[in-house]
Short mmCIF file of C-alpha atoms (C1' of nucleotides) in Angstrom, two decimals:
data_model
loop_
_atom_site.label_atom_id
_atom_site.label_comp_id
_atom_site.label_asym_id
_atom_site.label_seq_id
_atom_site.Cartn_x
_atom_site.Cartn_y
_atom_site.Cartn_z
CA MET A 1 80.61 5.73 31.15
CA THR A 2 82.08 8.79 29.50
CA ASP A 3 84.87 7.29 27.44
CA VAL A 4 87.36 9.20 25.29
CA ILE A 5 88.16 12.68 26.60
CA LEU A 6 91.15 14.44 25.02
CA ALA A 7 90.96 17.33 27.45
CA GLY A 8 93.94 19.20 26.09
CA GLU A 9 92.74 19.82 22.53
CA PRO A 10 89.40 21.68 22.47
CA GLU A 11 89.46 21.89 18.66
CA ALA A 12 89.65 18.12 18.36
CA ARG A 13 86.94 17.37 20.91
CA PRO A 14 84.82 14.52 19.55
CA ARG A 15 81.05 14.53 19.36
CA ALA A 16 79.48 12.18 21.93
CA GLN A 17 78.74 8.77 20.48
CA THR A 18 75.22 7.94 19.33
CA GLU A 19 74.34 5.32 21.92
CA PRO A 20 73.63 1.73 20.81
CA GLU A 21 69.92 2.22 20.12
CA GLY A 22 67.78 1.51 23.14
CA GLY A 23 64.84 2.91 21.19
CA GLU A 24 64.67 5.62 18.53
CA THR A 25 67.78 7.41 17.29
CA PRO A 26 67.84 10.74 19.13
CA ALA A 27 67.15 13.67 16.80
CA PHE A 28 70.01 15.77 18.15
CA ASP A 29 70.29 17.89 15.02
CA VAL A 30 66.64 18.94 14.93
CA ILE A 31 66.57 19.53 18.69
CA GLU A 32 69.48 21.93 18.39
CA LEU A 33 68.25 23.55 15.18
CA LEU A 34 64.91 24.35 16.83
CA PHE A 35 66.70 25.89 19.80
CA PHE A 36 68.99 28.09 17.68
CA ALA A 37 66.30 28.98 15.15
CA TYR A 38 63.84 30.11 17.79
CA ARG A 39 66.51 32.01 19.67
CA ASP A 40 67.27 34.09 16.58
CA PHE A 41 63.68 34.24 15.35
CA VAL A 42 62.61 36.28 18.38
CA ARG A 43 65.75 38.40 18.55
CA ASP A 44 64.85 41.11 15.98
CA PRO A 45 61.41 41.85 17.47
CA ASP A 46 62.82 41.78 21.00
CA GLU A 47 65.28 44.51 20.09
CA ALA A 48 62.63 46.62 18.37
CA LEU A 49 60.25 46.31 21.32
CA ASP A 50 62.93 47.54 23.71
CA ALA A 51 62.50 51.09 22.40
CA TYR A 52 58.89 51.06 23.68
CA GLY A 53 59.68 49.44 27.03
CA PHE A 54 57.89 46.32 25.82
CA GLY A 55 58.99 42.69 25.81
CA ARG A 56 58.14 39.42 24.14
CA ALA A 57 54.92 39.08 26.12
CA HIS A 58 53.64 42.37 24.70
CA HIS A 59 54.56 41.20 21.21
CA ARG A 60 52.43 38.07 21.55
CA VAL A 61 49.42 40.00 22.73
CA LEU A 62 49.80 42.59 19.96
CA HIS A 63 50.18 39.89 17.36
CA PHE A 64 47.13 37.84 18.26
CA VAL A 65 44.91 40.86 18.85
CA ASP A 66 45.99 42.30 15.52
CA ARG A 67 45.27 39.04 13.74
CA ASN A 68 41.96 38.50 15.53
CA PRO A 69 40.28 41.87 16.05
CA GLY A 70 37.62 41.73 18.74
CA LEU A 71 39.35 38.86 20.52
CA ARG A 72 38.00 38.14 23.99
CA VAL A 73 40.35 38.03 26.96
CA THR A 74 39.46 34.40 27.71
CA GLU A 75 40.29 33.37 24.15
CA LEU A 76 43.62 35.13 24.35
CA LEU A 77 44.45 33.35 27.60
CA ASP A 78 43.67 30.05 25.92
CA ILE A 79 45.93 30.85 22.98
CA LEU A 80 48.88 32.02 25.06
CA LYS A 81 48.44 29.38 27.78
CA ILE A 82 49.34 31.81 30.55
CA THR A 83 47.38 32.94 33.60
CA LYS A 84 45.01 35.86 33.80
CA GLN A 85 47.36 37.59 36.23
CA SER A 86 50.31 37.36 33.83
CA LEU A 87 48.29 38.69 30.96
CA GLY A 88 46.79 41.40 33.17
CA ARG A 89 49.99 43.35 33.65
CA VAL A 90 51.01 43.19 30.01
CA LEU A 91 47.58 44.07 28.71
CA ARG A 92 47.24 47.03 31.08
CA GLU A 93 50.56 48.43 29.84
CA LEU A 94 49.48 48.06 26.21
CA VAL A 95 46.18 49.80 26.93
CA ASP A 96 47.78 52.54 29.05
CA LYS A 97 50.31 53.34 26.36
CA GLY A 98 47.61 53.35 23.69
CA PHE A 99 48.52 50.31 21.62
CA VAL A 100 45.39 48.31 22.37
CA THR A 101 41.79 49.33 23.12
CA GLN A 102 39.00 47.46 24.83
CA ARG A 103 35.37 47.64 23.77
CA GLU A 104 32.36 46.28 25.58
CA GLY A 105 30.78 43.25 23.88
CA ALA A 106 27.51 44.08 22.10
CA ALA A 107 25.81 40.78 22.87
CA ASP A 108 27.53 40.09 26.20
CA ARG A 109 28.41 43.22 28.12
CA ARG A 110 30.80 41.39 30.45
CA GLN A 111 33.23 40.96 27.59
CA ARG A 112 36.05 43.42 26.89
CA LEU A 113 36.79 42.85 23.21
CA LEU A 114 40.35 43.67 22.21
CA PHE A 115 41.51 45.72 19.24
CA VAL A 116 44.85 47.24 18.28
CA THR A 117 44.87 51.00 17.83
CA GLU A 118 46.38 52.85 14.89
CA ARG A 119 49.56 53.07 16.94
CA GLY A 120 49.49 49.37 17.82
CA ASP A 121 48.94 48.56 14.18
CA ARG A 122 52.05 50.45 13.14
CA LEU A 123 54.17 48.65 15.72
CA VAL A 124 52.85 45.20 14.94
CA LYS A 125 53.38 45.76 11.20
CA GLU A 126 57.01 46.62 11.87
CA LEU A 127 57.47 43.45 13.94
CA HIS A 128 55.86 41.40 11.19
CA ARG A 129 58.18 42.96 8.67
CA LEU A 130 61.23 41.88 10.68
CA GLN A 131 60.05 38.32 11.16
CA THR A 132 58.77 37.96 7.61
CA ARG A 133 62.13 39.09 6.25
CA ARG A 134 63.84 36.26 8.12
CA ILE A 135 61.23 33.68 7.13
CA SER A 136 61.21 34.67 3.46
CA ARG A 137 64.96 34.39 3.35
CA ALA A 138 64.70 30.85 4.71
CA LEU A 139 61.71 29.74 2.62
CA GLY A 140 63.26 31.31 -0.44
CA GLN A 141 65.59 28.33 -0.60
CA CYS A 142 62.61 25.97 -0.89
CA SER A 143 60.30 24.71 -3.63
CA ALA A 144 56.56 25.13 -3.09
CA ALA A 145 56.30 21.48 -2.03
CA GLU A 146 59.13 21.92 0.45
CA ARG A 147 57.46 24.99 1.92
CA ASP A 148 54.37 22.94 2.56
CA ALA A 149 56.53 20.27 4.17
CA VAL A 150 57.98 22.87 6.52
CA ARG A 151 54.52 24.05 7.53
CA ARG A 152 53.36 20.48 7.97
CA PHE A 153 56.38 19.66 10.12
CA LEU A 154 55.81 22.63 12.43
CA PHE A 155 52.13 21.78 12.64
CA GLU A 156 52.89 18.17 13.60
CA ILE A 157 55.22 19.32 16.39
CA ILE A 158 52.21 20.91 18.07
CA ASP A 159 50.24 18.86 20.62
CA PRO A 160 47.45 16.96 18.83
CA GLN A 161 44.73 18.44 21.04
CA GLU A 162 45.88 21.98 20.18
CA ARG A 163 46.01 21.50 16.42
CA ALA A 164 42.40 22.31 15.70
CA GLN A 165 42.77 25.69 17.38
CA VAL A 166 46.02 26.42 15.57
CA ALA A 167 44.56 25.36 12.23
CA GLU A 168 41.69 27.75 12.85
CA LEU A 169 44.00 30.62 13.78
CA THR A 170 46.62 30.16 11.07
CA GLY A 171 44.48 28.88 8.25
CA VAL A 172 46.87 25.94 7.89
CA GLU A 173 45.23 22.71 6.73
CA PRO A 174 43.36 20.84 9.47
CA PRO A 175 44.89 17.40 10.17
CA PRO A 176 44.24 14.96 7.27
CA ALA A 177 43.74 12.13 9.83
CA ARG A 178 46.76 10.16 11.03
CA ARG A 179 47.90 7.27 13.24
CA MET B 1 41.82 51.90 10.06
CA THR B 2 40.21 48.91 11.75
CA ASP B 3 37.21 48.28 9.52
CA VAL B 4 34.64 45.46 9.90
CA ILE B 5 34.01 44.40 13.49
CA LEU B 6 30.99 42.18 14.11
CA ALA B 7 31.47 42.28 17.88
CA GLY B 8 28.46 40.16 18.75
CA GLU B 9 29.41 36.92 16.98
CA PRO B 10 32.79 35.61 18.13
CA GLU B 11 32.41 32.50 15.94
CA ALA B 12 32.04 34.62 12.84
CA ARG B 13 34.94 36.97 13.64
CA PRO B 14 36.85 37.55 10.40
CA ARG B 15 40.59 37.22 10.06
CA ALA B 16 42.28 40.63 9.67
CA GLN B 17 42.78 41.54 6.02
CA THR B 18 46.14 41.00 4.39
CA GLU B 19 47.11 44.59 3.79
CA PRO B 20 47.60 45.86 0.21
CA GLU B 21 51.29 44.92 -0.10
CA GLY B 22 53.61 47.70 1.02
CA GLY B 23 56.45 45.19 0.77
CA GLU B 24 56.54 41.42 1.30
CA THR B 25 53.43 39.43 2.19
CA PRO B 26 53.62 38.85 5.94
CA ALA B 27 54.25 35.18 6.78
CA PHE B 28 51.59 35.08 9.48
CA ASP B 29 51.15 31.32 9.28
CA VAL B 30 54.82 30.47 9.78
CA ILE B 31 55.18 33.10 12.52
CA GLU B 32 52.36 31.49 14.45
CA LEU B 33 53.41 27.93 13.71
CA LEU B 34 56.88 28.64 15.07
CA PHE B 35 55.37 30.09 18.23
CA PHE B 36 53.03 27.16 18.86
CA ALA B 37 55.55 24.52 17.83
CA TYR B 38 58.23 25.85 20.16
CA ARG B 39 55.76 26.27 23.00
CA ASP B 40 54.86 22.58 22.83
CA PHE B 41 58.36 21.39 21.94
CA VAL B 42 59.72 22.51 25.31
CA ARG B 43 56.69 21.46 27.33
CA ASP B 44 57.49 17.75 27.86
CA PRO B 45 61.06 18.32 29.09
CA ASP B 46 59.92 21.22 31.28
CA GLU B 47 57.50 18.93 33.08
CA ALA B 48 60.07 16.17 33.49
CA LEU B 49 62.66 18.62 34.86
CA ASP B 50 60.22 19.84 37.48
CA ALA B 51 60.67 16.61 39.46
CA TYR B 52 64.35 17.51 39.95
CA GLY B 53 63.77 21.17 40.76
CA PHE B 54 65.35 22.08 37.44
CA GLY B 55 64.16 24.34 34.65
CA ARG B 56 64.74 24.98 30.99
CA ALA B 57 68.10 26.58 31.68
CA HIS B 58 69.38 23.40 33.30
CA HIS B 59 68.16 21.41 30.33
CA ARG B 60 70.18 23.49 27.90
CA VAL B 61 73.35 23.13 29.92
CA LEU B 62 72.86 19.39 30.32
CA HIS B 63 72.18 19.00 26.62
CA PHE B 64 75.21 20.85 25.33
CA VAL B 65 77.57 19.39 27.91
CA ASP B 66 76.30 15.91 27.10
CA ARG B 67 76.76 16.48 23.38
CA ASN B 68 80.17 18.08 23.81
CA PRO B 69 82.00 16.38 26.67
CA GLY B 70 84.85 18.48 28.00
CA LEU B 71 83.18 21.72 26.94
CA ARG B 72 84.77 24.84 28.36
CA VAL B 73 82.66 27.34 30.28
CA THR B 74 83.48 30.10 27.81
CA GLU B 75 82.35 27.97 24.88
CA LEU B 76 79.09 27.17 26.65
CA LEU B 77 78.46 30.87 27.27
CA ASP B 78 78.99 31.53 23.58
CA ILE B 79 76.53 28.80 22.59
CA LEU B 80 73.81 29.85 24.99
CA LYS B 81 74.36 33.59 24.53
CA ILE B 82 73.79 34.33 28.20
CA THR B 83 75.99 35.97 30.80
CA LYS B 84 78.47 34.27 33.08
CA GLN B 85 76.34 35.22 36.09
CA SER B 86 73.23 33.61 34.64
CA LEU B 87 75.07 30.42 33.82
CA GLY B 88 76.80 30.44 37.20
CA ARG B 89 73.77 29.67 39.30
CA VAL B 90 72.43 26.97 37.00
CA LEU B 91 75.79 25.28 36.64
CA ARG B 92 76.41 25.32 40.39
CA GLU B 93 73.07 23.62 41.01
CA LEU B 94 73.84 20.95 38.42
CA VAL B 95 77.25 20.32 39.98
CA ASP B 96 75.91 20.38 43.56
CA LYS B 97 73.20 17.86 42.75
CA GLY B 98 75.68 15.64 40.95
CA PHE B 99 74.51 15.90 37.33
CA VAL B 100 77.63 17.61 35.98
CA THR B 101 81.30 17.44 36.98
CA GLN B 102 84.13 19.83 36.34
CA ARG B 103 87.68 18.72 35.61
CA GLU B 104 90.79 20.87 35.43
CA GLY B 105 92.11 21.30 31.91
CA ALA B 106 95.26 19.27 31.26
CA ALA B 107 96.94 21.83 28.99
CA ASP B 108 95.45 24.96 30.59
CA ARG B 109 94.79 24.57 34.29
CA ARG B 110 92.52 27.64 34.43
CA GLN B 111 89.87 25.75 32.49
CA ARG B 112 87.08 23.81 34.19
CA LEU B 113 86.06 21.29 31.56
CA LEU B 114 82.48 20.13 31.84
CA PHE B 115 81.15 16.58 31.74
CA VAL B 116 77.80 15.02 32.59
CA THR B 117 77.87 12.35 35.30
CA GLU B 118 76.20 8.96 35.07
CA ARG B 119 73.21 10.57 36.74
CA GLY B 120 73.21 13.53 34.35
CA ASP B 121 73.48 11.13 31.46
CA ARG B 122 70.34 9.28 32.55
CA LEU B 123 68.36 12.51 32.84
CA VAL B 124 69.51 13.96 29.55
CA LYS B 125 68.70 10.70 27.76
CA GLU B 126 65.17 10.82 29.12
CA LEU B 127 64.76 14.41 27.91
CA HIS B 128 66.09 13.44 24.49
CA ARG B 129 63.63 10.59 24.35
CA LEU B 130 60.72 12.95 24.96
CA GLN B 131 61.82 15.46 22.34
CA THR B 132 62.80 12.82 19.81
CA ARG B 133 59.40 11.18 20.13
CA ARG B 134 57.75 14.45 19.14
CA ILE B 135 60.19 15.14 16.31
CA SER B 136 59.97 11.64 14.87
CA ARG B 137 56.21 11.86 14.85
CA ALA B 138 56.45 15.09 12.85
CA LEU B 139 59.24 14.02 10.49
CA GLY B 140 57.51 10.67 9.97
CA GLN B 141 55.07 12.48 7.70
CA CYS B 142 57.93 13.56 5.43
CA SER B 143 59.98 12.09 2.62
CA ALA B 144 63.76 12.12 3.00
CA ALA B 145 63.97 15.16 0.74
CA GLU B 146 61.35 16.97 2.79
CA ARG B 147 63.23 16.20 6.00
CA ASP B 148 66.29 17.84 4.53
CA ALA B 149 64.15 20.81 3.55
CA VAL B 150 62.98 21.14 7.15
CA ARG B 151 66.56 21.08 8.45
CA ARG B 152 67.61 23.56 5.80
CA PHE B 153 64.73 25.88 6.68
CA LEU B 154 65.58 25.88 10.38
CA PHE B 155 69.23 26.43 9.56
CA GLU B 156 68.40 29.42 7.36
CA ILE B 157 66.33 31.01 10.13
CA ILE B 158 69.52 31.26 12.19
CA ASP B 159 71.59 34.45 11.98
CA PRO B 160 74.18 34.09 9.19
CA GLN B 161 77.08 34.84 11.50
CA GLU B 162 76.01 32.04 13.86
CA ARG B 163 75.60 29.37 11.21
CA ALA B 164 79.18 28.17 11.14
CA GLN B 165 79.05 27.44 14.86
CA VAL B 166 75.69 25.69 14.57
CA ALA B 167 76.87 23.64 11.60
CA GLU B 168 79.86 22.57 13.66
CA LEU B 169 77.73 21.63 16.66
CA THR B 170 74.91 19.86 14.85
CA GLY B 171 76.77 18.35 11.96
CA VAL B 172 74.25 19.93 9.59
CA GLU B 173 75.68 20.90 6.20
CA PRO B 174 77.70 24.14 6.23
CA PRO B 175 76.11 26.86 4.04
CA PRO B 176 76.43 26.02 0.29
CA ALA B 177 77.05 29.74 -0.43
CA ARG B 178 74.09 32.06 -1.03
CA ARG B 179 73.03 35.66 -1.68
"C1'" DA C 1 107.06 41.76 35.41
"C1'" DA C 2 102.79 43.22 33.39
"C1'" DA C 3 98.79 42.25 30.86
"C1'" DT C 4 95.36 39.16 29.68
"C1'" DT C 5 92.37 35.20 30.13
"C1'" DA C 6 89.25 31.73 32.49
"C1'" DC C 7 86.40 31.29 35.96
"C1'" DG C 8 83.81 32.48 39.90
"C1'" DT C 9 81.09 35.47 42.90
"C1'" DC C 10 78.55 39.38 45.38
"C1'" DA C 11 74.77 42.55 44.99
"C1'" DG C 12 70.94 44.52 42.87
"C1'" DT C 13 67.39 44.71 39.17
"C1'" DC C 14 63.96 43.36 35.64
"C1'" DA C 15 60.60 40.56 32.82
"C1'" DT C 16 57.64 37.05 32.85
"C1'" DG C 17 55.69 33.53 34.67
"C1'" DT C 18 53.24 31.11 38.88
"C1'" DT C 19 49.35 30.26 43.19
"C1'" DG C 20 45.69 31.57 45.82
"C1'" DA C 21 42.09 34.54 47.20
"C1'" DC C 22 38.67 37.81 46.30
"C1'" DT C 23 35.50 41.43 43.85
"C1'" DT C 24 32.22 43.15 40.48
"C1'" DA C 25 29.12 42.91 36.92
"C1'" DA C 26 26.48 40.33 33.71
"C1'" DT C 27 24.46 36.25 32.05
"C1'" DT C 28 22.42 31.73 32.35
"C1'" DC C 29 20.01 28.06 34.55
"C1'" DG C 30 16.73 25.66 37.50
"C1'" DC D 1 12.95 35.19 40.25
"C1'" DG D 2 16.90 33.79 42.72
"C1'" DA D 3 21.07 31.02 42.57
"C1'" DA D 4 24.89 29.62 40.11
"C1'" DT D 5 28.13 30.52 36.73
"C1'" DT D 6 30.98 33.21 33.73
"C1'" DA D 7 34.06 37.25 32.16
"C1'" DA D 8 37.14 40.19 33.68
"C1'" DG D 9 40.03 42.45 36.93
"C1'" DT D 10 42.93 42.89 41.11
"C1'" DC D 11 45.96 42.19 45.41
"C1'" DA D 12 49.84 39.81 47.41
"C1'" DA D 13 53.63 36.79 47.46
"C1'" DC D 14 56.86 34.14 45.05
"C1'" DA D 15 60.08 31.53 41.35
"C1'" DT D 16 62.88 31.49 37.34
"C1'" DG D 17 65.99 33.11 34.33
"C1'" DA D 18 67.74 36.75 32.41
"C1'" DC D 19 70.50 41.38 33.08
"C1'" DT D 20 74.44 45.10 34.72
"C1'" DG D 21 78.43 46.33 37.29
"C1'" DA D 22 82.18 45.44 40.17
"C1'" DC D 23 85.69 42.46 42.04
"C1'" DG D 24 88.90 38.53 43.06
"C1'" DT D 25 92.07 34.74 42.06
"C1'" DA D 26 94.79 31.77 39.66
"C1'" DA D 27 97.13 30.67 35.42
"C1'" DT D 28 98.90 31.85 31.09
"C1'" DT D 29 100.78 34.92 27.59
"C1'" DT D 30 103.29 38.80 26.12
#
DNA sequence: AAATTACGTCAGTCATGTTGACTTAATTCG
DNA sequence: CGAATTAAGTCAACATGACTGACGTAATTT
């Protein structure tokens, strides 16, 4: 099934053939671009977080708490799509080290509403700076219309049943109805 | 520093203020869209791989070996940016279960050139189908020019020193020179 | 002949996720 | 009011995919 090989010349190795169309043409380029882009997109923050003994999981919590002050734990679980136990460890570390605080809900005293501290705010701002630098560089090559297209593309990659939540969180346009 | 709170009404919780511009405006929307888009982008394949006892790491190896038949182990390590030990386990499992084969290099007999088997080919095609379905749905909303803008954006997110390699692998345009 | 390269492997560790079971306190529902 | 449910936390065990460091072997290059 694998046809031409040319084992001896790695430089001249041919790209695998696009197979004779059983269905849709595979979007190899976009699949790979998303992999490489995401890999590098999280690299800067990952390195910065290392200095605090934190990882990517801490970054996510910091980010969403910062963006949604007073977030409830249940809401955060629903955003991150991880289990309570996974979040537990990460959240405890952030609270212990003084990057996040918890406050009892005024209306419902079972709730532990989440807020970033002054210290957490400084860290999250630095992480935003790093990621924004990369994004601005990339969007800087685009017209306003193209920037919207990029946002629309990313939004459409998301599962349909999640889009309402994401639209709410990001402020990106809610779906204009579609097939 | 944290100002308005309104703890009692989670529905009415305000978005955190965009701070008074120390530098660039943080690209909160794109940061979050990339997170959610990637989370869902890898979900379908992850579920499909489960049936084989494989994970995301196996997917990546299968993908790049499929796309680049005769790939050398060293090249694969450089693409994935992981260590030899990490790759080792995953690759051994793929070989043991008959999804990938290794062939001695003709010119350099130290090399173990990698190929997907018939079986590996079937699996990787199924994974491509799942991811392509999602991508086509998203790109379907775009004009040809906008699709190029999306590819360009993703390409520009990648670290500059990695772009030549990615351009080579994906066939996406090599950088047209830029600041 | 010596140095380097390609590949593999052993052993231990860490970060982040998972299940399943259970507790406590507070709220809601019948 | 009492029972059921909800919000949050916790214990224990485990899986995956990464890491470091140290070695070994065969083949190639210098």
